[in-house]
Tab-separated table of C-alpha atoms in Angstrom:
chain	number	residue	atom	x	y	z
A	5	MET	CA	-74.331	-103.998	-17.321
A	6	LYS	CA	-70.721	-105.121	-17.468
A	7	HIS	CA	-68.091	-102.396	-17.667
A	8	THR	CA	-66.137	-102.076	-20.902
A	9	PRO	CA	-62.407	-101.743	-20.178
A	10	GLU	CA	-61.253	-98.269	-21.189
A	11	LEU	CA	-58.298	-97.825	-23.532
A	12	ILE	CA	-55.524	-95.487	-22.411
A	13	VAL	CA	-53.472	-94.549	-25.478
A	14	MET	CA	-49.817	-94.223	-24.507
A	15	LEU	CA	-47.656	-92.241	-26.909
A	16	THR	CA	-44.691	-94.408	-26.007
A	17	HIS	CA	-42.440	-97.081	-27.444
A	18	ASN	CA	-40.368	-99.373	-25.216
A	19	ASP	CA	-41.410	-97.355	-22.132
A	20	VAL	CA	-40.142	-94.030	-23.519
A	21	THR	CA	-42.291	-91.259	-24.999
A	22	VAL	CA	-41.952	-91.058	-28.780
A	23	PRO	CA	-40.283	-87.856	-30.010
A	24	ASP	CA	-43.182	-86.966	-32.329
A	25	ALA	CA	-45.846	-87.549	-29.662
A	26	ALA	CA	-47.488	-84.160	-30.270
A	27	ALA	CA	-47.811	-84.808	-33.995
A	28	VAL	CA	-49.248	-88.278	-33.381
A	29	PHE	CA	-51.809	-86.859	-30.979
A	30	ALA	CA	-52.766	-84.165	-33.489
A	31	ARG	CA	-53.510	-86.866	-36.063
A	32	CYS	CA	-55.469	-88.996	-33.594
A	33	GLN	CA	-57.212	-86.545	-31.264
A	34	HIS	CA	-60.601	-87.114	-32.908
A	35	THR	CA	-60.540	-90.877	-32.358
A	36	ARG	CA	-62.811	-92.534	-29.810
A	37	ALA	CA	-60.111	-92.826	-27.127
A	38	ARG	CA	-60.860	-90.629	-24.119
A	39	TYR	CA	-57.745	-91.413	-22.052
A	40	TRP	CA	-54.269	-90.394	-23.212
A	41	GLY	CA	-50.822	-90.361	-21.701
A	42	PHE	CA	-47.125	-91.005	-21.996
A	43	LYS	CA	-44.032	-91.638	-19.881
A	44	GLU	CA	-41.858	-89.299	-17.865
A	45	GLU	CA	-38.880	-89.894	-20.174
A	46	GLY	CA	-38.449	-89.014	-23.834
A	47	LEU	CA	-39.648	-85.410	-24.150
A	48	PRO	CA	-38.311	-82.113	-22.789
A	49	PHE	CA	-40.452	-80.979	-19.876
A	50	ALA	CA	-41.825	-77.918	-21.696
A	51	GLU	CA	-43.031	-80.172	-24.510
A	52	MET	CA	-44.656	-82.484	-21.983
A	53	GLN	CA	-46.551	-79.573	-20.474
A	54	ALA	CA	-47.664	-78.288	-23.875
A	55	LEU	CA	-48.857	-81.709	-25.011
A	56	PHE	CA	-50.811	-82.393	-21.833
A	57	ALA	CA	-52.391	-78.933	-22.130
A	58	ARG	CA	-53.426	-79.763	-25.694
A	59	MET	CA	-54.917	-83.085	-24.570
A	60	LYS	CA	-56.869	-81.350	-21.820
A	61	SER	CA	-58.158	-78.719	-24.261
A	62	CYS	CA	-59.538	-81.603	-26.354
A	63	GLY	CA	-61.427	-82.960	-23.349
A	64	LYS	CA	-59.128	-85.926	-22.730
A	65	THR	CA	-58.375	-87.491	-19.358
A	66	THR	CA	-54.596	-87.420	-19.001
A	67	CYS	CA	-52.113	-89.859	-17.468
A	68	LEU	CA	-48.399	-89.748	-16.752
A	69	GLU	CA	-46.922	-93.206	-16.205
A	70	VAL	CA	-43.686	-93.067	-14.255
A	71	VAL	CA	-41.254	-95.980	-14.523
A	72	ALA	CA	-39.161	-95.347	-11.419
A	73	TYR	CA	-38.063	-97.475	-8.496
A	74	THR	CA	-36.671	-95.132	-5.815
A	75	GLU	CA	-38.763	-92.775	-3.699
A	76	PRO	CA	-36.952	-89.585	-4.865
A	77	GLU	CA	-37.424	-90.550	-8.530
A	78	CYS	CA	-41.057	-91.478	-7.936
A	79	LEU	CA	-41.708	-88.218	-6.096
A	80	HIS	CA	-40.090	-86.286	-8.935
A	81	GLY	CA	-42.448	-88.048	-11.344
A	82	ALA	CA	-45.423	-87.008	-9.217
A	83	GLU	CA	-44.175	-83.411	-9.243
A	84	MET	CA	-43.929	-83.552	-13.053
A	85	ALA	CA	-47.482	-84.905	-13.307
A	86	ALA	CA	-48.829	-82.122	-11.094
A	87	ALA	CA	-46.926	-79.441	-12.995
A	88	CYS	CA	-48.385	-80.810	-16.242
A	89	GLY	CA	-51.921	-80.701	-14.889
A	90	CYS	CA	-52.385	-84.447	-15.277
A	91	ASP	CA	-55.428	-86.260	-13.961
A	92	ILE	CA	-53.778	-89.580	-13.064
A	93	LEU	CA	-50.298	-90.570	-11.902
A	94	MET	CA	-49.697	-94.160	-12.969
A	95	GLY	CA	-46.784	-96.319	-11.956
A	96	THR	CA	-44.067	-95.606	-9.405
A	97	VAL	CA	-43.242	-97.969	-6.603
A	98	TYR	CA	-45.756	-97.053	-3.904
A	99	SER	CA	-44.625	-94.726	-1.144
A	100	ASP	CA	-46.584	-92.773	1.438
A	101	ALA	CA	-44.741	-89.624	0.356
A	102	VAL	CA	-45.876	-89.970	-3.261
A	103	HIS	CA	-49.411	-90.786	-2.136
A	104	ALA	CA	-49.520	-87.730	0.124
A	105	TYR	CA	-48.208	-85.525	-2.675
A	106	CYS	CA	-50.901	-86.802	-5.052
A	107	ARG	CA	-53.623	-86.120	-2.499
A	108	ALA	CA	-52.322	-82.613	-1.908
A	109	HIS	CA	-52.226	-81.830	-5.626
A	110	GLY	CA	-55.454	-83.429	-6.820
A	111	LEU	CA	-53.830	-86.348	-8.662
A	112	ARG	CA	-55.430	-89.766	-8.820
A	113	TYR	CA	-52.751	-92.335	-7.934
A	114	MET	CA	-52.467	-95.843	-9.403
A	115	PRO	CA	-49.137	-97.356	-8.287
A	116	PHE	CA	-47.399	-100.503	-9.466
A	117	VAL	CA	-47.444	-103.728	-7.467
A	118	GLY	CA	-44.923	-106.577	-7.426
A	119	GLN	CA	-41.179	-106.535	-7.880
A	120	ILE	CA	-40.390	-104.470	-10.966
A	121	SER	CA	-37.099	-103.879	-12.715
A	122	GLY	CA	-35.663	-102.635	-15.977
A	123	ARG	CA	-36.952	-100.447	-18.775
A	124	PRO	CA	-39.030	-101.770	-20.505
A	125	SER	CA	-40.143	-102.999	-17.105
A	126	ILE	CA	-40.416	-106.645	-16.056
A	127	LEU	CA	-42.718	-107.870	-13.267
A	128	HIS	CA	-41.816	-110.558	-10.732
A	129	GLY	CA	-43.721	-111.938	-7.764
A	130	THR	CA	-46.682	-114.182	-6.986
A	131	PRO	CA	-50.346	-113.413	-7.720
A	132	ALA	CA	-51.234	-113.849	-4.036
A	133	GLY	CA	-48.441	-111.533	-2.944
A	134	MET	CA	-49.376	-108.857	-5.466
A	135	ILE	CA	-53.061	-109.033	-4.521
A	136	CYS	CA	-52.146	-108.626	-0.845
A	137	GLU	CA	-49.931	-105.668	-1.735
A	138	ALA	CA	-52.696	-104.087	-3.830
A	139	GLU	CA	-55.240	-104.468	-1.044
A	140	GLY	CA	-52.844	-102.799	1.375
A	141	TYR	CA	-52.422	-99.776	-0.895
A	142	LEU	CA	-56.158	-99.571	-1.524
A	143	ALA	CA	-56.759	-99.596	2.232
A	144	LYS	CA	-54.535	-96.512	2.372
A	145	GLY	CA	-56.735	-94.819	-0.215
A	146	VAL	CA	-55.028	-95.113	-3.601
A	147	ASP	CA	-57.354	-94.795	-6.596
A	148	GLY	CA	-56.460	-98.033	-8.346
A	149	ILE	CA	-53.574	-100.318	-9.324
A	150	ASP	CA	-51.252	-100.259	-12.340
A	151	LEU	CA	-50.645	-103.959	-13.033
A	152	LEU	CA	-47.906	-104.875	-15.521
A	153	GLY	CA	-49.711	-108.122	-16.259
A	154	TYR	CA	-48.192	-108.930	-19.635
A	155	ARG	CA	-44.715	-108.049	-18.401
A	156	TYR	CA	-45.029	-110.788	-15.767
A	157	THR	CA	-42.390	-113.507	-15.732
A	158	GLY	CA	-45.044	-116.069	-14.720
A	159	ASP	CA	-48.463	-116.887	-16.191
A	160	ALA	CA	-49.810	-113.473	-17.202
A	161	ALA	CA	-53.342	-114.631	-17.971
A	162	GLU	CA	-53.574	-116.341	-14.575
A	163	LEU	CA	-52.307	-113.214	-12.797
A	164	ASN	CA	-54.765	-110.967	-14.614
A	165	ARG	CA	-57.686	-113.274	-13.843
A	166	ALA	CA	-56.675	-113.455	-10.189
A	167	PHE	CA	-56.934	-109.690	-9.872
A	168	ILE	CA	-60.708	-109.951	-10.289
A	169	ALA	CA	-60.592	-110.493	-6.513
A	170	VAL	CA	-59.328	-106.923	-6.076
A	171	HIS	CA	-62.453	-104.776	-6.044
A	172	ALA	CA	-60.930	-101.559	-7.344
A	173	PRO	CA	-59.962	-100.029	-10.692
A	174	ILE	CA	-57.166	-102.092	-12.253
A	175	CYS	CA	-55.183	-100.950	-15.278
A	176	LEU	CA	-53.497	-103.733	-17.236
A	177	ALA	CA	-50.463	-101.950	-18.614
A	178	GLY	CA	-47.714	-103.024	-20.972
A	179	SER	CA	-47.398	-105.380	-23.938
A	180	VAL	CA	-51.079	-105.472	-24.882
A	181	ASN	CA	-50.371	-106.395	-28.492
A	182	SER	CA	-53.013	-108.825	-29.789
A	183	PHE	CA	-56.742	-109.360	-30.031
A	184	ALA	CA	-56.281	-112.477	-27.887
A	185	ARG	CA	-54.961	-110.281	-25.080
A	186	LEU	CA	-57.871	-107.885	-25.551
A	187	ASP	CA	-60.181	-110.871	-25.030
A	188	GLU	CA	-58.332	-111.732	-21.808
A	189	ILE	CA	-58.607	-108.142	-20.585
A	190	LYS	CA	-62.355	-108.171	-21.184
A	191	ALA	CA	-62.683	-111.484	-19.368
A	192	ALA	CA	-60.585	-110.232	-16.442
A	193	GLY	CA	-62.842	-107.204	-16.016
A	194	ALA	CA	-60.063	-104.607	-15.956
A	195	ALA	CA	-61.151	-100.985	-15.662
A	196	TYR	CA	-58.403	-99.740	-17.989
A	197	PHE	CA	-55.642	-101.003	-20.231
A	198	THR	CA	-52.797	-99.244	-21.996
A	199	ILE	CA	-51.507	-99.644	-25.522
A	200	GLY	CA	-48.404	-97.834	-26.684
A	201	SER	CA	-45.676	-99.770	-28.494
A	202	ALA	CA	-48.196	-102.081	-30.180
A	203	PHE	CA	-49.792	-99.169	-32.043
A	204	PHE	CA	-46.404	-98.052	-33.349
A	205	ALA	CA	-45.682	-101.663	-34.375
A	206	HIS	CA	-49.071	-101.766	-36.190
A	207	ALA	CA	-50.280	-104.754	-34.174
A	208	PHE	CA	-53.915	-103.758	-34.767
A	209	GLY	CA	-53.699	-102.502	-38.361
A	210	GLY	CA	-52.054	-99.686	-40.264
A	211	ASP	CA	-52.774	-96.066	-39.396
A	212	ILE	CA	-52.586	-95.349	-35.654
A	213	ALA	CA	-55.905	-93.504	-35.597
A	214	ASP	CA	-57.595	-96.442	-37.313
A	215	GLN	CA	-56.004	-98.868	-34.839
A	216	ILE	CA	-57.298	-96.847	-31.885
A	217	ASN	CA	-60.860	-96.942	-33.202
A	218	THR	CA	-60.528	-100.625	-34.064
A	219	VAL	CA	-59.525	-101.432	-30.475
A	220	CYS	CA	-62.320	-99.287	-29.021
A	221	ASP	CA	-64.885	-100.995	-31.265
A	222	TYR	CA	-63.515	-104.443	-30.423
A	223	MET	CA	-63.734	-103.848	-26.701
A	224	GLU	CA	-67.393	-102.844	-26.973
A	225	ALA	CA	-68.332	-105.880	-29.069
A	226	PRO	CA	-69.863	-108.885	-27.223
A	227	HIS	CA	-67.182	-111.157	-25.797
A	228	ALA	CA	-66.875	-114.463	-27.657
């Protein structure tokens, strides 16, 4: 039976956590989404901790996605994720130090691949180069790859399809904002995908809770 890609709801807009993230979660916690997260920027740390604790109390799997490009910043993001009791650290430019920290603190680690810059982040590189990079990280024992497929400066659909060759959990993160892209994600066989800004822009309907359930239902429907 083919795996259904799992939605990770990101309470973010333009790669920054929305200020009313806790209120949005409260309105949407009973939706079908099982995975929830946000970014390392946008909320005071105490509010981050409280919101992740609330998510965990509701039985959610939690993710902190860190948009950082230097090892000290990435390591700080990992420390924040551990202090918040997160399940998964997503993002960061891979480093052995971050990986070791995640192992020591029980965090699953899904780093970025490719050359990434800016915020919102942009992805550069070649599919072959990124696949080689991903396989190298997986050989070191990371838990999956955070692929900014729709932030790619090249052919995003081609890149996402190419990653089928990587036999590990892949999260297609960033700019998933249409049913056409949901179709591509299903066809690519991704394990996870994130939606953040698109929910706040009402790309999949009106109310955020309704959009979340709409996306979950759509992903489980037979692929056209």
